[in-house]
Short mmCIF file of C-alpha atoms and ligand atoms in Angstrom, two decimals:
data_model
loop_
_atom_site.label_atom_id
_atom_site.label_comp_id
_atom_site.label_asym_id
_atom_site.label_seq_id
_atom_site.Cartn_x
_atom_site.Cartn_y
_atom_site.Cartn_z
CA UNK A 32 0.00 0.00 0.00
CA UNK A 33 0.81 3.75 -0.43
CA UNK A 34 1.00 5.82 2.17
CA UNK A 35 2.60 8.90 3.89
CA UNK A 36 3.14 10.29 7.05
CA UNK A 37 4.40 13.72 8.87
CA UNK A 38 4.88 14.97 12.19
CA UNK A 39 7.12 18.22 12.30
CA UNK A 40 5.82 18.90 15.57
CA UNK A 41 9.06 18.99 18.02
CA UNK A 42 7.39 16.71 20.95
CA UNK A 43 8.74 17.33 24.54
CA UNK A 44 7.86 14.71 27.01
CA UNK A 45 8.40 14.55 31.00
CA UNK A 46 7.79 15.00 34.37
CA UNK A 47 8.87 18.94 34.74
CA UNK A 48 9.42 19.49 31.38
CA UNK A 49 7.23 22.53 31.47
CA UNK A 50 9.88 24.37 33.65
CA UNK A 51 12.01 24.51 30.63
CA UNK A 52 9.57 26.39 28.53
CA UNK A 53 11.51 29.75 28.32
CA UNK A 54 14.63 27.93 27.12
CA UNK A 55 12.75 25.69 24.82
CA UNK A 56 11.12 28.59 23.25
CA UNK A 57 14.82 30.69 23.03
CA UNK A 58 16.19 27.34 21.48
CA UNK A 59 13.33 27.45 18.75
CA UNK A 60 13.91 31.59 18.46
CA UNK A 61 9.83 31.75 18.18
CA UNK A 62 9.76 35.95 18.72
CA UNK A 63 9.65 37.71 22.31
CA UNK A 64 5.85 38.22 22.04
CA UNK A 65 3.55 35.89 23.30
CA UNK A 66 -0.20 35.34 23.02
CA UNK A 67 -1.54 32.97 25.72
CA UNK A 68 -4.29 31.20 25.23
CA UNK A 69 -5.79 29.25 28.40
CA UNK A 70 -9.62 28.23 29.72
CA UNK A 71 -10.77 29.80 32.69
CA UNK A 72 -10.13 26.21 34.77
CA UNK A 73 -6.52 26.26 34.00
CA UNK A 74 -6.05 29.83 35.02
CA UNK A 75 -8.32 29.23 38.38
CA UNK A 76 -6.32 25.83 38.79
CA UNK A 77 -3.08 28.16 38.92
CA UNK A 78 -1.10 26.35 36.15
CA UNK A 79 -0.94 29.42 34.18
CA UNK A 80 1.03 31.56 36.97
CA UNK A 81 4.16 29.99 37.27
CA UNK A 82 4.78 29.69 33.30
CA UNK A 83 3.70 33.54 32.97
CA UNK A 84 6.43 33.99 35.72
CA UNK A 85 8.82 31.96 33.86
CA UNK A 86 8.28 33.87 30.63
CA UNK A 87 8.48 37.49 32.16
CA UNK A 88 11.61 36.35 33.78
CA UNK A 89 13.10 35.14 30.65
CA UNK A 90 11.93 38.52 29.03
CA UNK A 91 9.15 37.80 26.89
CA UNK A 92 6.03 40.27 26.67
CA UNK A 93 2.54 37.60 27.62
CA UNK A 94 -0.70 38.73 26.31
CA UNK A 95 -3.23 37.02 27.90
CA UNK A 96 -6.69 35.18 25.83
CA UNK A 97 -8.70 33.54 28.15
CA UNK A 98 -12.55 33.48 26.47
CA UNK A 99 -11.94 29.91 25.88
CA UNK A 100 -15.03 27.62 25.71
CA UNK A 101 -15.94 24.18 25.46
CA UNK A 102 -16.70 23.57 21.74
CA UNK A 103 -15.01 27.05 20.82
CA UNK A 104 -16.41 29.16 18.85
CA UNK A 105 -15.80 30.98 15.84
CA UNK A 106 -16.54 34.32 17.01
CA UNK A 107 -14.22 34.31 19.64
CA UNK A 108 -11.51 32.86 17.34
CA UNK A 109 -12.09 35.97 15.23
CA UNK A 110 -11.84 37.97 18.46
CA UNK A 111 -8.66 36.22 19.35
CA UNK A 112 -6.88 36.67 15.69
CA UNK A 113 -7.69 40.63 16.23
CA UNK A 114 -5.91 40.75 19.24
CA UNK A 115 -3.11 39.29 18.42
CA UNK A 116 -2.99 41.90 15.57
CA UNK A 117 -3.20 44.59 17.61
CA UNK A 118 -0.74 43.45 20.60
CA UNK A 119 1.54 42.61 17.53
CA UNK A 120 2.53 39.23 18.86
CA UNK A 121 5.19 36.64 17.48
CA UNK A 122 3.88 33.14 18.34
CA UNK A 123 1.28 31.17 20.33
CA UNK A 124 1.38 29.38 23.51
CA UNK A 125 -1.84 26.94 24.16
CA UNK A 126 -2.51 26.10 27.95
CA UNK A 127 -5.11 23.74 28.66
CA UNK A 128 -7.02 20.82 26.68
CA UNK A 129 -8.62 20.30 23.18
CA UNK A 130 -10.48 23.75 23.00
CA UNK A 131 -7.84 25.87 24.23
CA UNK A 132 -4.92 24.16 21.70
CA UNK A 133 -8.10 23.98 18.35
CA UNK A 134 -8.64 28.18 19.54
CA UNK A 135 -5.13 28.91 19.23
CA UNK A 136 -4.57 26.73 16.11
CA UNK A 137 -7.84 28.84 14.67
CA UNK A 138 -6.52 31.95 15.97
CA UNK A 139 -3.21 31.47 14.76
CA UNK A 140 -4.59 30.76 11.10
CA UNK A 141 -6.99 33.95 11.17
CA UNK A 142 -4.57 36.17 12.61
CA UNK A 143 -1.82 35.78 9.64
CA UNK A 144 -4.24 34.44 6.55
CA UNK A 145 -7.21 36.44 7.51
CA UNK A 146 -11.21 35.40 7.17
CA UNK A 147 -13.24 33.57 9.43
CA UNK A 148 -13.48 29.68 10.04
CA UNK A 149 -16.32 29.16 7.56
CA UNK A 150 -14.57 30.49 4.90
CA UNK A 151 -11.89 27.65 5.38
CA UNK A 152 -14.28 24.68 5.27
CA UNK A 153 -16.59 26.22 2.75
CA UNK A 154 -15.13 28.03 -0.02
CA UNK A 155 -11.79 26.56 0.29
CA UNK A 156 -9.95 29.73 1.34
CA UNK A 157 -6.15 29.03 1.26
CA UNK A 158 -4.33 28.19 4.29
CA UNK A 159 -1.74 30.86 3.54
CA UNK A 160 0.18 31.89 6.77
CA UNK A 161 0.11 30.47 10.03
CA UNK A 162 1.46 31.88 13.49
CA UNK A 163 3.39 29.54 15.32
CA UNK A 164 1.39 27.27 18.00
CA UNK A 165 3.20 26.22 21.35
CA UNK A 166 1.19 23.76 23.07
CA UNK A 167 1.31 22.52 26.77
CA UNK A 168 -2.20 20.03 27.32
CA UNK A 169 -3.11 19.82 30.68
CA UNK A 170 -5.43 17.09 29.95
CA UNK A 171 -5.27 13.92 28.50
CA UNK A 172 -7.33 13.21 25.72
CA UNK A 173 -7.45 15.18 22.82
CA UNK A 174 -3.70 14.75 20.79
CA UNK A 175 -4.81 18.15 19.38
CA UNK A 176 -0.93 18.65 20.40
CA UNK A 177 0.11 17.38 17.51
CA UNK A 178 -2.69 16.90 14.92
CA UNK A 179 -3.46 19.31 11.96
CA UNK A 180 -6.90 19.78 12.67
CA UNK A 181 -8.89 22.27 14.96
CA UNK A 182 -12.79 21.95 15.50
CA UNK A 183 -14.62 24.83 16.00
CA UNK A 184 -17.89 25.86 16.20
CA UNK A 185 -19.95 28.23 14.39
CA UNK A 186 -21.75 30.10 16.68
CA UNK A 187 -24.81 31.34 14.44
CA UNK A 188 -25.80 28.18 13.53
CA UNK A 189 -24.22 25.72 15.47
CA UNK A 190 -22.32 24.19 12.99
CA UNK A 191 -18.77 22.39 14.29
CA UNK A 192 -16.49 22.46 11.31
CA UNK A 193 -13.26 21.02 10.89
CA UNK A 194 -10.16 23.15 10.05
CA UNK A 195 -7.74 20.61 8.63
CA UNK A 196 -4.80 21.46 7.16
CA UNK A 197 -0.71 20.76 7.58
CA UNK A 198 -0.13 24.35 8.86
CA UNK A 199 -2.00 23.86 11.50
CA UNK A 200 0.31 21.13 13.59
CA UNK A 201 1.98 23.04 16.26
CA UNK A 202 5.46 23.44 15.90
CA UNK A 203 6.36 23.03 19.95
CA UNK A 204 4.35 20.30 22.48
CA UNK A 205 5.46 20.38 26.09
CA UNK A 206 3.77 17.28 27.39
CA UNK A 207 4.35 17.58 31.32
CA UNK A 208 2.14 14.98 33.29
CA UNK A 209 2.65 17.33 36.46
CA UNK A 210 0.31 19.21 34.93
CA UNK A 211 -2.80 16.58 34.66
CA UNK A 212 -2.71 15.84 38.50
CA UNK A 213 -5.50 18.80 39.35
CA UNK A 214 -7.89 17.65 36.62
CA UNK A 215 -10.99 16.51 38.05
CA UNK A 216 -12.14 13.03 38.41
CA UNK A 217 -15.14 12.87 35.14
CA UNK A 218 -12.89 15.07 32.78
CA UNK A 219 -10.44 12.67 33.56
CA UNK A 220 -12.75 10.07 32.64
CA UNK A 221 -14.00 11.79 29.81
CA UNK A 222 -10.96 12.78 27.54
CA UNK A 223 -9.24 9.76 28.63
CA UNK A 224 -11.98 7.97 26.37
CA UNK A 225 -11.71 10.17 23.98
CA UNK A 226 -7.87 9.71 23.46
CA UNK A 227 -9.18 5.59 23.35
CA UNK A 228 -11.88 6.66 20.58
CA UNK A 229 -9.24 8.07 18.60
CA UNK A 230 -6.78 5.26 18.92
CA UNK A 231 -9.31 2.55 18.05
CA UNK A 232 -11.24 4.81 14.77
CA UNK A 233 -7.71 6.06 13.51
CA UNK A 234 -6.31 2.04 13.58
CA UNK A 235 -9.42 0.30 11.98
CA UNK A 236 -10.63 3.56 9.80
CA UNK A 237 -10.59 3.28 5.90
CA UNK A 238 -7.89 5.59 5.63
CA UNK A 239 -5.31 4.40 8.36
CA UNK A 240 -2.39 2.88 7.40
CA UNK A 241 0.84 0.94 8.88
CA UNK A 242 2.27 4.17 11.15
CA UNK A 243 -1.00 4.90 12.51
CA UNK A 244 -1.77 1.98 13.40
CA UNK A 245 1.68 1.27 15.29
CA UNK A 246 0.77 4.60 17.13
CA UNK A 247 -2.81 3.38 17.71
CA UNK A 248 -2.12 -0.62 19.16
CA UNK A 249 0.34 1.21 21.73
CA UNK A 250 -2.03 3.40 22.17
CA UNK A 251 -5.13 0.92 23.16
CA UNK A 252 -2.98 -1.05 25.31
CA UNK A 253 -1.84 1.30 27.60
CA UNK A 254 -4.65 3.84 27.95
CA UNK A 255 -7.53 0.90 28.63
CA UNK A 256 -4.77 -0.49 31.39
CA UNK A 257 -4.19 3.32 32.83
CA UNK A 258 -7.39 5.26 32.60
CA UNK A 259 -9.26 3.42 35.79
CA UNK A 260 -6.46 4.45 37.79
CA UNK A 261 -5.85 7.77 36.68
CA UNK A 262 -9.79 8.20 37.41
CA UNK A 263 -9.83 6.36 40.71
CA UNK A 264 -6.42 8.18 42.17
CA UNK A 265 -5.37 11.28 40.43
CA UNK A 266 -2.29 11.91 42.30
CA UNK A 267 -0.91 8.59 40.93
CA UNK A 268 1.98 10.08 38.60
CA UNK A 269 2.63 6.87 37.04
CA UNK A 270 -1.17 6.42 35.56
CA UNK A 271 -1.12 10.07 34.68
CA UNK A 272 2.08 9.81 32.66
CA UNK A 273 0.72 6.69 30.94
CA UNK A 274 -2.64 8.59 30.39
CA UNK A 275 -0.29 11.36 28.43
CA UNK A 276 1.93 9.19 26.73
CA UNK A 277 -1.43 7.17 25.40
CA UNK A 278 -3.46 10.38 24.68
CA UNK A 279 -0.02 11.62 22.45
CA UNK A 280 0.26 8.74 20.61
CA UNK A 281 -3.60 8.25 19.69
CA UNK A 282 -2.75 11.80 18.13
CA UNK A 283 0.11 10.94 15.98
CA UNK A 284 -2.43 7.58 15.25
CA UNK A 285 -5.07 9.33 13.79
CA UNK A 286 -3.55 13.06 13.15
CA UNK A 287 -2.57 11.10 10.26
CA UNK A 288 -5.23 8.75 9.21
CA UNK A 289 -9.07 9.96 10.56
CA UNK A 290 -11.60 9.97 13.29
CA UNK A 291 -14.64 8.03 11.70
CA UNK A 292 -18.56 7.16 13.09
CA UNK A 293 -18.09 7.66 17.21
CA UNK A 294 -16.81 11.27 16.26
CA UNK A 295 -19.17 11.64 13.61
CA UNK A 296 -22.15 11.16 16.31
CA UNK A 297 -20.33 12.54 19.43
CA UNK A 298 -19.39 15.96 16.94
CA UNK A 299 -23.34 16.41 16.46
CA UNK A 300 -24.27 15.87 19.82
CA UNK A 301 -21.72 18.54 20.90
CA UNK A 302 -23.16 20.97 18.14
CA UNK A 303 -26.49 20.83 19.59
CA UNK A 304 -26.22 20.64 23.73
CA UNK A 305 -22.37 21.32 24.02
CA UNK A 306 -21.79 18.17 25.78
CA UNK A 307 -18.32 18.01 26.83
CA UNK A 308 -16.81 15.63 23.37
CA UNK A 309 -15.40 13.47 25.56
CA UNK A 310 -18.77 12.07 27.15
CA UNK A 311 -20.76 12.31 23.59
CA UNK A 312 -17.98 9.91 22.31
CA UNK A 313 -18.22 7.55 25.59
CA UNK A 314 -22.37 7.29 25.11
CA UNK A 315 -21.97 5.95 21.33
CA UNK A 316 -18.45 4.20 21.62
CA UNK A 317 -20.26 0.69 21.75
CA UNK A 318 -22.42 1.08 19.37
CA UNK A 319 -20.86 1.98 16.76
CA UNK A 320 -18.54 -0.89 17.99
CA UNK A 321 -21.24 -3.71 17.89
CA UNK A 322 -22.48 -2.32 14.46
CA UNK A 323 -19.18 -2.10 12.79
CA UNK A 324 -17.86 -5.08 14.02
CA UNK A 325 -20.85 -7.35 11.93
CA UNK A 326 -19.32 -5.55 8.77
CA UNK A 327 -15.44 -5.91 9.68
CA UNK A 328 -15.46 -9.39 11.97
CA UNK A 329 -11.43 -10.55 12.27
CA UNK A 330 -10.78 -6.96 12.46
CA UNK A 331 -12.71 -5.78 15.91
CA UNK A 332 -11.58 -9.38 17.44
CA UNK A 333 -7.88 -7.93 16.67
CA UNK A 334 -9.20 -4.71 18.87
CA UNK A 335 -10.37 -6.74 21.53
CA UNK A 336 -6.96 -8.41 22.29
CA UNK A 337 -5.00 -5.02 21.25
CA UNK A 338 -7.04 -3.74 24.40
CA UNK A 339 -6.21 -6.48 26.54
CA UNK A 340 -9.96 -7.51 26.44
CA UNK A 341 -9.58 -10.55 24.72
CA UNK A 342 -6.76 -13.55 24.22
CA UNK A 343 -5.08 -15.46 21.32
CA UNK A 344 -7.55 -18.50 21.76
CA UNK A 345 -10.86 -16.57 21.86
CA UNK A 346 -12.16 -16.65 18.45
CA UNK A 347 -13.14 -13.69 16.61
CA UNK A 348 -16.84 -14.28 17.82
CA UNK A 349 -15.99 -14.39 21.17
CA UNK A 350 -13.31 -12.12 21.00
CA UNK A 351 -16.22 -9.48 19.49
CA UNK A 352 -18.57 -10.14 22.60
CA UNK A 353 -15.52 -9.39 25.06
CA UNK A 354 -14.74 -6.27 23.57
CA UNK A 355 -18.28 -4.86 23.83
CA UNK A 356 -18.73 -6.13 27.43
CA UNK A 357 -15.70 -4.66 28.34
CA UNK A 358 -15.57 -1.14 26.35
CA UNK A 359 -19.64 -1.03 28.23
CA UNK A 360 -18.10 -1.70 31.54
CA UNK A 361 -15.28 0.76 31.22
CA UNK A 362 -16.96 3.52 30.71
CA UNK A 363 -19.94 2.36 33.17
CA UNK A 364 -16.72 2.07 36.04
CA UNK A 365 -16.03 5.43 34.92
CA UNK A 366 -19.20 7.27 35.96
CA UNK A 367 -20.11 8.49 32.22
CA UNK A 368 -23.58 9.29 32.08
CA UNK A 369 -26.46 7.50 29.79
CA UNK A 370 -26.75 9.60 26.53
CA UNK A 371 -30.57 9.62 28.13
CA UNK A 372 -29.41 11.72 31.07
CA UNK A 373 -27.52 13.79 29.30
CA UNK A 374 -29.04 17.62 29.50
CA UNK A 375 -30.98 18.99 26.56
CA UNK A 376 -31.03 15.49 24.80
CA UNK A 377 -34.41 15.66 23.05
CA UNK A 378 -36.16 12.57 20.86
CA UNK A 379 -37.40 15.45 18.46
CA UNK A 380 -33.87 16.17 17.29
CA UNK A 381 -32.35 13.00 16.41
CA UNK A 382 -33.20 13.62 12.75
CA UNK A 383 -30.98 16.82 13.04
CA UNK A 384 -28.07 14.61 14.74
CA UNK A 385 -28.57 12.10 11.85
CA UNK A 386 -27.86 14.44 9.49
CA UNK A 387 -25.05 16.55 10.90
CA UNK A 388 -23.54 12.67 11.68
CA UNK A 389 -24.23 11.79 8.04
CA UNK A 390 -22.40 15.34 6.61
CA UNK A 391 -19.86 14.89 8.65
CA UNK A 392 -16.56 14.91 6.52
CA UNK A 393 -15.60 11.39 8.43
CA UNK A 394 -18.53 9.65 7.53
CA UNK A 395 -17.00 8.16 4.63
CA UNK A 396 -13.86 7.08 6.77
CA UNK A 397 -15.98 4.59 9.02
CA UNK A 398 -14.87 1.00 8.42
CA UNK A 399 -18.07 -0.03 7.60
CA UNK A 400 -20.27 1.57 5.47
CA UNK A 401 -22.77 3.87 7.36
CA UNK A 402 -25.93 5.04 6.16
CA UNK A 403 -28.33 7.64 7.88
CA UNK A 404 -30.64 4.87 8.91
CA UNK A 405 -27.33 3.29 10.14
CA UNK A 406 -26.25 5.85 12.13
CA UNK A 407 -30.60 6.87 13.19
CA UNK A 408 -30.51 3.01 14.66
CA UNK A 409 -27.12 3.42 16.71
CA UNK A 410 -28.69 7.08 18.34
CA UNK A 411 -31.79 4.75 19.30
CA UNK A 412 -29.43 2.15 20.48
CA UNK A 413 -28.07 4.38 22.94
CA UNK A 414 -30.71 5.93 23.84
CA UNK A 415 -31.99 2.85 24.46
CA UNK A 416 -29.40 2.40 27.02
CA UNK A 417 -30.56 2.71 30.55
CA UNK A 418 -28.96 5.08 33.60
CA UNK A 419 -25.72 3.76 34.64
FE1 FE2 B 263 -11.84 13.50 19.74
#
C-alpha cells in the first residue's frame, strides 16, 4: 500500500518538562511576544502563573486570551486573531485541553491568513500563513498537540467544522504529566476515552495505514490499562504519565489517518447541547462498535486483544462479545452518564443529529459503510441504554 506520514511537531515529554519552557522557546527563536491562550479552569487551577512567571523572567512580553469555551467558537476565534494583531505578537502558547490548543490553532490561522473559520471549510480559502502554535495540554485526551486539525464551532448556527490542514500542527508540544494531576475526576474520565476513541477509529478507519496503526495498538494497550487508575487516584503520577503518553500517541495515530462514526455522532451531539466531546464519544463508543464489528469481523476481534480484552484463543466471535462487554463496563466504572441523562437530549432532534452525523466529513472514513438509517438506529441504540 501507499502511504505517507508527517509529524514536524518537536514533541517534549516529561515530568517537569514545562519548567524549561523559556529555554525551549529561546532554542526554537519563536519571537519575544507571546499570546496565551488558556480556559478559565486552567487559570483558576493556577497552572498558568508559574509559566507567565517563567516567561516574564526570561523577558518575553505575555498577552493574555482567556474566552476559551468548550466547543469554541468561531466568534471568539475571530476575536482572538484581532488581538493578536493589535498586541503585535510573534507566536502562540496553548494552555489547557482540546479547545484551548483547536482556539489557538484557529486563531493562529486567522490572525496571519485572515477570514473567518467558515470560509476555510466552505469556499476553500487558502491556508496561507500560520502563526506559530506552542502547546502545553493539561489534559489527557485530545492529541490536538500534535494533529493538523482544529474543531470549531460556528456560533450562528451551530455548525462544528473542521479546520484541517498541515499548517495547523503546532510546531512546539510540552507534554508535562505534572500538569494533569489537578484535573478533576469525570474530565479525567472523559478525555481519557476520547484519546481511546481516537486510537481505536484512527487504527481500523478506511484511511489508516501501517504508522497509525503502530501509534494506535500502543495506544489501546496502555490507555484501557491506565485510565481506571488515573480516574480512581489522580495523584498517581505513574497512571497520569501513561494517560499522556497514550493520549499523544492516539494523536500521531489518527492526526494522520481519521476519526470516523463515534466522532461523527459525538461531533453532532456537541453541536447541539455542548456536551463536553469526551462524554458524547463515551455514550456511542459501543455502538458503533457492535455495528461495525458485523461488517469488519477478524478486524474488531484484533481490537479486543489489542485492548487487553480478549486472548489469542478466543475466536473472533468471542473475541467481538468481550470487547463490547468490556468497552460497556469501562466507561460504566467510569461514571459516564447515559446519553438519556444527558441535558438537553431531546427525541425530536435525532433527525438533526442524523444528518449533521451523516455530513460529517468522516462519515465516509468509518470501516463499515454507514448510512443515515445506520447511524438513526445506533442514536436509538443508545438511547436505548438505561442510567448507569
Ligand atoms: Fe476527539
Amino acid at each position: 500500500m501507499n502511504f505517507s506520514y508527517h509529524c514536524p511537531t518537536r514533541i517534549e515529554f516529561g515530568m517537569g518538562k514545562s519548567q524549561g519552557l523559556a529555554g525551549l522557546l529561546e532554542e526554537m527563536q519563536l519571537g519575544p511576544r507571546l499570546f496565551a491562550v488558556a480556559d478559565p479552569g486552567v487559570v483558576s487551577a493556577g497552572l498558568l502563573d508559574p509559566l507567565i512567571f517563567q516567561l516574564t523572567h526570561a523577558g518575553y512580553s505575555v498577552e493574555m486570551f482567556a474566552q476559551v469555551m468548550q466547543n469554541p467558537r468561531d466568534t471568539d476565534c475571530v476575536a482572538g486573531a484581532e488581538q493578536f494583531r493589535e498586541a503585535g505578537c510573534d507566536a502562540l502558547l496553548a494552555v489547557g485541553g482540546g479547545s484551548a490548543m483547536d482556539t489557538a490553532k484557529a486563531i493562529a490561522l486567522l490572525a496571519k491568513s485572515g477570514g473567518v473559520p467558515a470560509e476555510y471549510v466552505d469556499e476553500g480559502r487558502a491556508y496561507k500563513e500560520m502563526a506559530s502554535v506552542v502547546c502545553l495540554p493539561t489534559t489527557a485526551g485530545t492529541g490536538s498537540e500534535v494533529t493538523r486539525s482544529a474543531v470549531i464551532t460556528e456560533a450562528q448556527t451551530h455548525r462544528k467544522m473542521t479546520l484541517k490542514h498541515a499548517h495547523l500542527r503546532p510546531k512546539l508540544a510540552i507534554l508535562d504529566p505534572l500538569l494533569t494531576l489537578s484535573v478533576p475526576p469525570q474530565v479525567t474520565a472523559a478525555t481519557g476515552i476520547d484519546a481511546l476513541v481516537h486510537a481505536i477509529e484512527g487504527t481500523t478507519c478506511t484511511v489508516t495505514q501501517p504508522i497509525s496503526q503502530a501509534f494506535g495498538v500502543r495506544a489501546m494497550a496502555q490507555i484501557v490499562s491506565a485510565l481506571p487508575r488515573a480516574y480512581a487516584q489522580g495523584q498517581d503520577l505513574d497512571a497520569r504519565s501513561q494517560m499522556m503518553e497514550g493520549s499523544l500517541l492516539a494523536g500521531l495515530c489518527f492526526g494522520s489517518a481519521d476519526v470516523a462514526a463515534v466522532h461523527c455522532l459525538a461531533e453532532a451531539l456537541g453541536s447541539l447541547y455542548d456536551t463536553p466531546h469526551g462524554v458524547a464519544n463515551a455514550v456511542f463508543l459501543p455502538h458503533v462498535l457492535r455495528f461495525n464489528a458485523k461488517g469488519a469481523m477478524d478486524l474488531h476481534a484484533q481490537v479486543a486483544r489489542w485492548l487487553g480484552l480478549a486472548g489469542e484463543e478466543d475466536g473472533a466471535e468471542q473475541a467481538v462479545a468481550l470487547l463490547l462487554a468490556g468497552v460497556s463496563s469501562l466507561i460504566h466504572n467510569l461514571g459516564i452518564p447515559a446519553l438519556r441523562n444527558l441535558p438537553g437530549v431531546r427525541e425530536e432532534d435525532f433527525p438533526q443529529l442524523v444528518e449533521l452525523a451523516f455530513a460529517n466529513n468522516s462519515t465516509p472514513s468509518n470501516v463499515r459503510p454507514i448510512t443515515r438509517k445506520d447511524y438513526e438506529d445506533i442514536l436509538w441504540e443508545a438511547f436505548s441504554q438505561p442510567s448507569s
